């Protein structure tokens, strides 16, 4: 598969060592090209946790639209600066 997301995570504690290890094993075995996390909420806590786990994560699938907290711009910029791809959902 191209991207394996840990879906619907909103807290740093949702990123357990067991899940991260399973993703890395799949990536090393060539079963996943990239690994990431998807989130609908908890952005302010989750984004820094994802960045701290570098180089594990390649991409974040995140809700992003005009109703979001203005800090989203900073969070996205911080992730992008570290080389983490951003895929936006719920943009309308």
N, CA, C and O atoms as CSV, one atom per row, in Angstrom:
chain,resi,resn,atom,element,x,y,z
A,1,UNK,N,N,0.834,-1.171,0.000
A,1,UNK,CA,C,0.000,0.000,0.000
A,1,UNK,C,C,0.878,1.233,0.000
A,1,UNK,O,O,2.042,1.183,0.397
A,2,UNK,N,N,0.310,2.339,-0.448
A,2,UNK,CA,C,1.100,3.571,-0.496
A,2,UNK,C,C,1.257,4.210,0.877
A,2,UNK,O,O,2.373,4.546,1.275
A,3,UNK,N,N,0.151,4.385,1.612
A,3,UNK,CA,C,0.219,5.011,2.932
A,3,UNK,C,C,-0.613,4.195,3.918
A,3,UNK,O,O,-1.772,3.877,3.652
A,4,UNK,N,N,-0.017,3.865,5.046
A,4,UNK,CA,C,-0.745,3.227,6.131
A,4,UNK,C,C,-0.928,4.283,7.224
A,4,UNK,O,O,0.029,4.696,7.879
A,5,UNK,N,N,-2.177,4.707,7.401
A,5,UNK,CA,C,-2.505,5.672,8.442
A,5,UNK,C,C,-2.970,4.972,9.709
A,5,UNK,O,O,-3.725,4.002,9.642
A,6,UNK,N,N,-2.528,5.452,10.856
A,6,UNK,CA,C,-3.174,5.128,12.116
A,6,UNK,C,C,-4.359,6.082,12.164
A,6,UNK,O,O,-4.185,7.279,12.392
A,7,UNK,N,N,-5.548,5.567,11.953
A,7,UNK,CA,C,-6.707,6.411,11.696
A,7,UNK,C,C,-7.369,6.948,12.958
A,7,UNK,O,O,-7.484,6.255,13.969
A,8,UNK,N,N,-7.797,8.197,12.869
A,8,UNK,CA,C,-8.620,8.813,13.898
A,8,UNK,C,C,-7.918,9.003,15.238
A,8,UNK,O,O,-8.547,8.856,16.285
A,9,UNK,N,N,-6.646,9.321,15.224
A,9,UNK,CA,C,-5.909,9.538,16.472
A,9,UNK,C,C,-6.015,11.012,16.860
A,9,UNK,O,O,-5.914,11.888,16.002
A,10,UNK,N,N,-6.218,11.285,18.139
A,10,UNK,CA,C,-6.338,12.679,18.568
A,10,UNK,C,C,-5.515,13.009,19.807
A,10,UNK,O,O,-5.476,14.161,20.239
A,11,UNK,N,N,-4.862,12.009,20.375
A,11,UNK,CA,C,-4.039,12.235,21.559
A,11,UNK,C,C,-2.676,11.570,21.362
A,11,UNK,O,O,-2.584,10.522,20.722
A,12,UNK,N,N,-1.631,12.168,21.903
A,12,UNK,CA,C,-0.305,11.553,21.767
A,12,UNK,C,C,-0.259,10.115,22.273
A,12,UNK,O,O,0.444,9.281,21.703
A,13,UNK,N,N,-0.998,9.820,23.332
A,13,UNK,CA,C,-0.979,8.454,23.863
A,13,UNK,C,C,-1.633,7.444,22.926
A,13,UNK,O,O,-1.523,6.239,23.149
A,14,UNK,N,N,-2.315,7.918,21.878
A,14,UNK,CA,C,-2.874,7.020,20.861
A,14,UNK,C,C,-1.789,6.442,19.957
A,14,UNK,O,O,-2.041,5.492,19.215
A,15,UNK,N,N,-0.598,7.002,20.013
A,15,UNK,CA,C,0.517,6.556,19.173
A,15,UNK,C,C,1.373,5.596,19.988
A,15,UNK,O,O,2.478,5.938,20.410
A,16,UNK,N,N,0.863,4.413,20.203
A,16,UNK,CA,C,1.542,3.447,21.066
A,16,UNK,C,C,2.769,2.843,20.382
A,16,UNK,O,O,2.863,2.799,19.155
A,17,UNK,N,N,3.689,2.388,21.199
A,17,UNK,CA,C,4.898,1.748,20.673
A,17,UNK,C,C,4.555,0.549,19.809
A,17,UNK,O,O,5.214,0.304,18.799
A,18,UNK,N,N,3.530,-0.202,20.194
A,18,UNK,CA,C,3.133,-1.395,19.437
A,18,UNK,C,C,2.666,-1.027,18.032
A,18,UNK,O,O,3.015,-1.698,17.061
A,19,UNK,N,N,1.874,0.043,17.926
A,19,UNK,CA,C,1.402,0.472,16.605
A,19,UNK,C,C,2.558,0.992,15.755
A,19,UNK,O,O,2.649,0.692,14.565
A,20,UNK,N,N,3.433,1.770,16.373
A,20,UNK,CA,C,4.575,2.305,15.627
A,20,UNK,C,C,5.487,1.185,15.140
A,20,UNK,O,O,6.005,1.237,14.024
A,21,UNK,N,N,5.676,0.185,15.973
A,21,UNK,CA,C,6.503,-0.949,15.583
A,21,UNK,C,C,5.867,-1.716,14.421
A,21,UNK,O,O,6.561,-2.120,13.488
A,22,UNK,N,N,4.549,-1.916,14.479
A,22,UNK,CA,C,3.859,-2.622,13.396
A,22,UNK,C,C,3.994,-1.851,12.086
A,22,UNK,O,O,4.215,-2.448,11.032
A,23,UNK,N,N,3.862,-0.528,12.151
A,23,UNK,CA,C,4.036,0.272,10.935
A,23,UNK,C,C,5.458,0.138,10.396
A,23,UNK,O,O,5.647,-0.024,9.191
A,24,UNK,N,N,6.444,0.204,11.263
A,24,UNK,CA,C,7.828,0.110,10.807
A,24,UNK,C,C,8.122,-1.254,10.204
A,24,UNK,O,O,8.840,-1.352,9.209
A,25,UNK,N,N,7.579,-2.293,10.792
A,25,UNK,CA,C,7.778,-3.636,10.242
A,25,UNK,C,C,7.175,-3.726,8.842
A,25,UNK,O,O,7.785,-4.301,7.940
A,26,UNK,N,N,5.989,-3.165,8.657
A,26,UNK,CA,C,5.344,-3.187,7.347
A,26,UNK,C,C,6.156,-2.381,6.333
A,26,UNK,O,O,6.291,-2.781,5.177
A,27,UNK,N,N,6.689,-1.256,6.770
A,27,UNK,CA,C,7.489,-0.412,5.880
A,27,UNK,C,C,8.782,-1.130,5.481
A,27,UNK,O,O,9.155,-1.139,4.308
A,28,UNK,N,N,9.452,-1.720,6.448
A,28,UNK,CA,C,10.702,-2.425,6.171
A,28,UNK,C,C,10.487,-3.644,5.287
A,28,UNK,O,O,11.368,-4.017,4.511
A,29,UNK,N,N,9.317,-4.264,5.403
A,29,UNK,CA,C,9.003,-5.434,4.581
A,29,UNK,C,C,8.496,-5.040,3.196
A,29,UNK,O,O,8.211,-5.905,2.368
A,30,UNK,N,N,8.382,-3.730,2.942
A,30,UNK,CA,C,7.914,-3.268,1.642
A,30,UNK,C,C,6.409,-3.340,1.470
A,30,UNK,O,O,5.911,-3.232,0.349
A,31,UNK,N,N,5.682,-3.519,2.551
A,31,UNK,CA,C,4.216,-3.602,2.475
A,31,UNK,C,C,3.549,-2.237,2.565
A,31,UNK,O,O,2.392,-2.085,2.175
A,32,UNK,N,N,4.267,-1.250,3.074
A,32,UNK,CA,C,3.774,0.133,3.141
A,32,UNK,C,C,4.908,1.045,2.696
A,32,UNK,O,O,6.016,0.973,3.229
A,33,UNK,N,N,4.629,1.903,1.719
A,33,UNK,CA,C,5.667,2.837,1.263
A,33,UNK,C,C,5.879,3.959,2.279
A,33,UNK,O,O,7.008,4.370,2.546
A,34,UNK,N,N,4.769,4.445,2.840
A,34,UNK,CA,C,4.817,5.544,3.799
A,34,UNK,C,C,3.899,5.218,4.964
A,34,UNK,O,O,2.939,4.462,4.818
A,35,UNK,N,N,4.203,5.799,6.133
A,35,UNK,CA,C,3.337,5.612,7.302
A,35,UNK,C,C,2.942,6.973,7.830
A,35,UNK,O,O,3.695,7.944,7.758
A,36,UNK,N,N,1.728,7.008,8.366
A,36,UNK,CA,C,1.228,8.277,8.861
A,36,UNK,C,C,0.146,8.098,9.892
A,36,UNK,O,O,-0.108,7.002,10.393
A,37,UNK,N,N,-0.478,9.209,10.187
A,37,UNK,CA,C,-1.558,9.254,11.163
A,37,UNK,C,C,-2.641,10.163,10.600
A,37,UNK,O,O,-2.351,11.150,9.924
A,38,UNK,N,N,-3.896,9.817,10.887
A,38,UNK,CA,C,-4.993,10.709,10.507
A,38,UNK,C,C,-5.651,11.218,11.774
A,38,UNK,O,O,-5.730,10.519,12.784
A,39,UNK,N,N,-6.127,12.469,11.695
A,39,UNK,CA,C,-6.730,13.093,12.869
A,39,UNK,C,C,-7.867,14.017,12.479
A,39,UNK,O,O,-7.824,14.704,11.459
A,40,UNK,N,N,-8.886,14.010,13.326
A,40,UNK,CA,C,-10.033,14.896,13.162
A,40,UNK,C,C,-10.046,15.947,14.273
A,40,UNK,O,O,-10.715,16.973,14.151
A,41,UNK,N,N,-9.309,15.693,15.351
A,41,UNK,CA,C,-9.327,16.585,16.521
A,41,UNK,C,C,-8.010,16.450,17.274
A,41,UNK,O,O,-7.210,15.554,17.004
A,42,UNK,N,N,-7.803,17.354,18.219
A,42,UNK,CA,C,-6.606,17.281,19.056
A,42,UNK,C,C,-5.342,17.712,18.362
A,42,UNK,O,O,-4.247,17.325,18.770
A,43,UNK,N,N,-5.470,18.505,17.321
A,43,UNK,CA,C,-4.320,18.896,16.507
A,43,UNK,C,C,-3.180,19.507,17.316
A,43,UNK,O,O,-2.013,19.184,17.093
A,44,UNK,N,N,-3.517,20.390,18.254
A,44,UNK,CA,C,-2.489,21.112,19.009
A,44,UNK,C,C,-1.603,20.173,19.826
A,44,UNK,O,O,-0.435,20.478,20.066
A,45,UNK,N,N,-2.143,19.047,20.250
A,45,UNK,CA,C,-1.350,18.070,21.003
A,45,UNK,C,C,-0.742,17.006,20.099
A,45,UNK,O,O,0.381,16.555,20.328
A,46,UNK,N,N,-1.479,16.612,19.083
A,46,UNK,CA,C,-1.035,15.495,18.249
A,46,UNK,C,C,0.114,15.873,17.310
A,46,UNK,O,O,1.070,15.111,17.171
A,47,UNK,N,N,0.031,17.030,16.672
A,47,UNK,CA,C,1.078,17.417,15.719
A,47,UNK,C,C,2.467,17.433,16.373
A,47,UNK,O,O,3.396,16.850,15.814
A,48,UNK,N,N,2.645,18.082,17.546
A,48,UNK,CA,C,3.966,18.035,18.177
A,48,UNK,C,C,4.407,16.618,18.525
A,48,UNK,O,O,5.594,16.305,18.432
A,49,UNK,N,N,3.479,15.762,18.921
A,49,UNK,CA,C,3.832,14.372,19.242
A,49,UNK,C,C,4.310,13.636,17.998
A,49,UNK,O,O,5.257,12.853,18.068
A,50,UNK,N,N,3.669,13.879,16.869
A,50,UNK,CA,C,4.083,13.247,15.608
A,50,UNK,C,C,5.477,13.729,15.220
A,50,UNK,O,O,6.324,12.935,14.810
A,51,UNK,N,N,5.708,15.024,15.350
A,51,UNK,CA,C,7.023,15.584,15.020
A,51,UNK,C,C,8.098,14.997,15.931
A,51,UNK,O,O,9.207,14.716,15.474
A,52,UNK,N,N,7.785,14.810,17.210
A,52,UNK,CA,C,8.758,14.243,18.148
A,52,UNK,C,C,9.134,12.816,17.784
A,52,UNK,O,O,10.230,12.360,18.110
A,53,UNK,N,N,8.236,12.109,17.110
A,53,UNK,CA,C,8.487,10.706,16.773
A,53,UNK,C,C,9.247,10.561,15.457
A,53,UNK,O,O,9.337,9.459,14.914
A,54,UNK,N,N,9.795,11.664,14.937
A,54,UNK,CA,C,10.587,11.572,13.713
A,54,UNK,C,C,11.776,10.666,13.960
A,54,UNK,O,O,12.327,10.674,15.061
A,55,UNK,N,N,12.179,9.906,13.000
A,55,UNK,CA,C,11.763,9.916,11.600
A,55,UNK,C,C,10.629,8.955,11.291
A,55,UNK,O,O,10.455,8.585,10.129
A,56,UNK,N,N,9.857,8.537,12.270
A,56,UNK,CA,C,8.839,7.512,12.042
A,56,UNK,C,C,7.794,7.933,11.006
A,56,UNK,O,O,7.586,7.222,10.023
A,57,UNK,N,N,7.143,9.063,11.209
A,57,UNK,CA,C,6.003,9.432,10.374
A,57,UNK,C,C,6.415,10.175,9.114
A,57,UNK,O,O,7.311,11.019,9.124
A,58,UNK,N,N,5.725,9.830,8.021
A,58,UNK,CA,C,5.953,10.482,6.736
A,58,UNK,C,C,4.865,11.486,6.404
A,58,UNK,O,O,5.114,12.450,5.681
A,59,UNK,N,N,3.645,11.272,6.931
A,59,UNK,CA,C,2.506,12.071,6.496
A,59,UNK,C,C,1.439,12.154,7.594
A,59,UNK,O,O,1.273,11.238,8.399
A,60,UNK,N,N,0.719,13.292,7.596
A,60,UNK,CA,C,-0.445,13.477,8.463
A,60,UNK,C,C,-1.640,13.786,7.567
A,60,UNK,O,O,-1.593,14.705,6.749
A,61,UNK,N,N,-2.711,13.009,7.729
A,61,UNK,CA,C,-3.993,13.299,7.081
A,61,UNK,C,C,-4.816,14.023,8.131
A,61,UNK,O,O,-5.141,13.448,9.170
A,62,UNK,N,N,-5.159,15.281,7.872
A,62,UNK,CA,C,-5.789,16.100,8.897
A,62,UNK,C,C,-6.992,16.865,8.367
A,62,UNK,O,O,-7.039,17.256,7.201
A,63,UNK,N,N,-7.957,17.067,9.245
A,63,UNK,CA,C,-9.055,17.963,8.893
A,63,UNK,C,C,-8.472,19.372,8.811
A,63,UNK,O,O,-7.605,19.747,9.601
A,64,UNK,N,N,-8.962,20.142,7.844
A,64,UNK,CA,C,-8.448,21.500,7.651
A,64,UNK,C,C,-9.474,22.296,6.867
A,64,UNK,O,O,-9.806,21.951,5.733
A,65,UNK,N,N,-9.972,23.360,7.472
A,65,UNK,CA,C,-10.926,24.240,6.784
A,65,UNK,C,C,-11.016,25.575,7.514
A,65,UNK,O,O,-10.307,25.803,8.494
A,66,UNK,N,N,-11.880,26.444,7.039
A,66,UNK,CA,C,-11.968,27.796,7.574
A,66,UNK,C,C,-12.474,27.856,9.019
A,66,UNK,O,O,-12.356,28.901,9.659
A,67,UNK,N,N,-13.023,26.784,9.536
A,67,UNK,CA,C,-13.520,26.777,10.915
A,67,UNK,C,C,-12.439,26.396,11.926
A,67,UNK,O,O,-12.685,26.414,13.132
A,68,UNK,N,N,-11.264,26.058,11.449
A,68,UNK,CA,C,-10.205,25.542,12.318
A,68,UNK,C,C,-9.573,26.673,13.146
A,68,UNK,O,O,-9.646,27.851,12.797
A,69,UNK,N,N,-8.964,26.267,14.231
A,69,UNK,CA,C,-8.192,27.170,15.071
A,69,UNK,C,C,-7.091,27.797,14.216
A,69,UNK,O,O,-6.426,27.086,13.461
A,70,UNK,N,N,-6.886,29.099,14.316
A,70,UNK,CA,C,-5.836,29.754,13.515
A,70,UNK,C,C,-4.437,29.165,13.737
A,70,UNK,O,O,-3.564,29.322,12.882
A,71,UNK,N,N,-4.215,28.498,14.859
A,71,UNK,CA,C,-2.908,27.883,15.117
A,71,UNK,C,C,-2.607,26.738,14.160
A,71,UNK,O,O,-1.468,26.276,14.092
A,72,UNK,N,N,-3.607,26.275,13.420
A,72,UNK,CA,C,-3.377,25.191,12.454
A,72,UNK,C,C,-2.298,25.557,11.457
A,72,UNK,O,O,-1.519,24.698,11.043
A,73,UNK,N,N,-2.242,26.815,11.067
A,73,UNK,CA,C,-1.216,27.250,10.111
A,73,UNK,C,C,0.181,26.965,10.672
A,73,UNK,O,O,1.052,26.461,9.964
A,74,UNK,N,N,0.382,27.293,11.948
A,74,UNK,CA,C,1.678,27.065,12.591
A,74,UNK,C,C,1.977,25.572,12.712
A,74,UNK,O,O,3.108,25.141,12.487
A,75,UNK,N,N,0.966,24.788,13.068
A,75,UNK,CA,C,1.155,23.345,13.224
A,75,UNK,C,C,1.535,22.695,11.902
A,75,UNK,O,O,2.446,21.869,11.841
A,76,UNK,N,N,0.828,23.078,10.850
A,76,UNK,CA,C,1.116,22.532,9.523
A,76,UNK,C,C,2.514,22.956,9.068
A,76,UNK,O,O,3.266,22.150,8.521
A,77,UNK,N,N,2.851,24.214,9.296
A,77,UNK,CA,C,4.181,24.699,8.913
A,77,UNK,C,C,5.276,23.956,9.673
A,77,UNK,O,O,6.308,23.618,9.093
A,78,UNK,N,N,5.066,23.698,10.959
A,78,UNK,CA,C,6.065,22.981,11.756
A,78,UNK,C,C,6.256,21.556,11.247
A,78,UNK,O,O,7.384,21.070,11.159
A,79,UNK,N,N,5.153,20.887,10.912
A,79,UNK,CA,C,5.249,19.525,10.384
A,79,UNK,C,C,5.955,19.521,9.025
A,79,UNK,O,O,6.835,18.697,8.773
A,80,UNK,N,N,5.559,20.448,8.160
A,80,UNK,CA,C,6.160,20.523,6.830
A,80,UNK,C,C,7.652,20.832,6.916
A,80,UNK,O,O,8.444,20.295,6.141
A,81,UNK,N,N,8.035,21.691,7.852
A,81,UNK,CA,C,9.446,22.034,8.025
A,81,UNK,C,C,10.275,20.797,8.378
A,81,UNK,O,O,11.458,20.720,8.047
A,82,UNK,N,N,9.650,19.839,9.047
A,82,UNK,CA,C,10.340,18.602,9.424
A,82,UNK,C,C,10.233,17.527,8.340
A,82,UNK,O,O,10.697,16.403,8.530
A,83,UNK,N,N,9.627,17.871,7.215
A,83,UNK,CA,C,9.549,16.929,6.106
A,83,UNK,C,C,8.332,16.013,6.147
A,83,UNK,O,O,8.273,15.035,5.402
A,84,UNK,N,N,7.371,16.309,6.997
A,84,UNK,CA,C,6.152,15.510,7.086
A,84,UNK,C,C,5.141,16.044,6.080
A,84,UNK,O,O,4.815,17.231,6.087
A,85,UNK,N,N,4.651,15.169,5.220
A,85,UNK,CA,C,3.646,15.554,4.240
A,85,UNK,C,C,2.306,15.804,4.916
A,85,UNK,O,O,1.988,15.187,5.933
A,86,UNK,N,N,1.530,16.704,4.350
A,86,UNK,CA,C,0.204,17.011,4.884
A,86,UNK,C,C,-0.825,16.746,3.810
A,86,UNK,O,O,-0.701,17.219,2.680
A,87,UNK,N,N,-1.860,15.970,4.178
A,87,UNK,CA,C,-3.001,15.730,3.300
A,87,UNK,C,C,-4.210,16.299,4.036
A,87,UNK,O,O,-4.482,15.917,5.174
A,88,UNK,N,N,-4.936,17.211,3.389
A,88,UNK,CA,C,-6.078,17.860,4.027
A,88,UNK,C,C,-7.382,17.142,3.675
A,88,UNK,O,O,-7.584,16.709,2.541
A,89,UNK,N,N,-8.247,17.028,4.661
A,89,UNK,CA,C,-9.587,16.490,4.445
A,89,UNK,C,C,-10.598,17.445,5.060
A,89,UNK,O,O,-10.248,18.287,5.886
A,90,UNK,N,N,-11.848,17.306,4.651
A,90,UNK,CA,C,-12.942,18.159,5.153
A,90,UNK,C,C,-12.657,19.629,4.867
A,90,UNK,O,O,-12.920,20.487,5.710
A,91,UNK,N,N,-12.130,19.920,3.704
A,91,UNK,CA,C,-11.719,21.270,3.372
A,91,UNK,C,C,-12.883,22.200,3.042
A,91,UNK,O,O,-12.714,23.420,3.038
A,92,UNK,N,N,-14.028,21.659,2.773
A,92,UNK,CA,C,-15.169,22.509,2.463
A,92,UNK,C,C,-15.844,22.897,3.733
A,92,UNK,O,O,-16.840,23.621,3.706
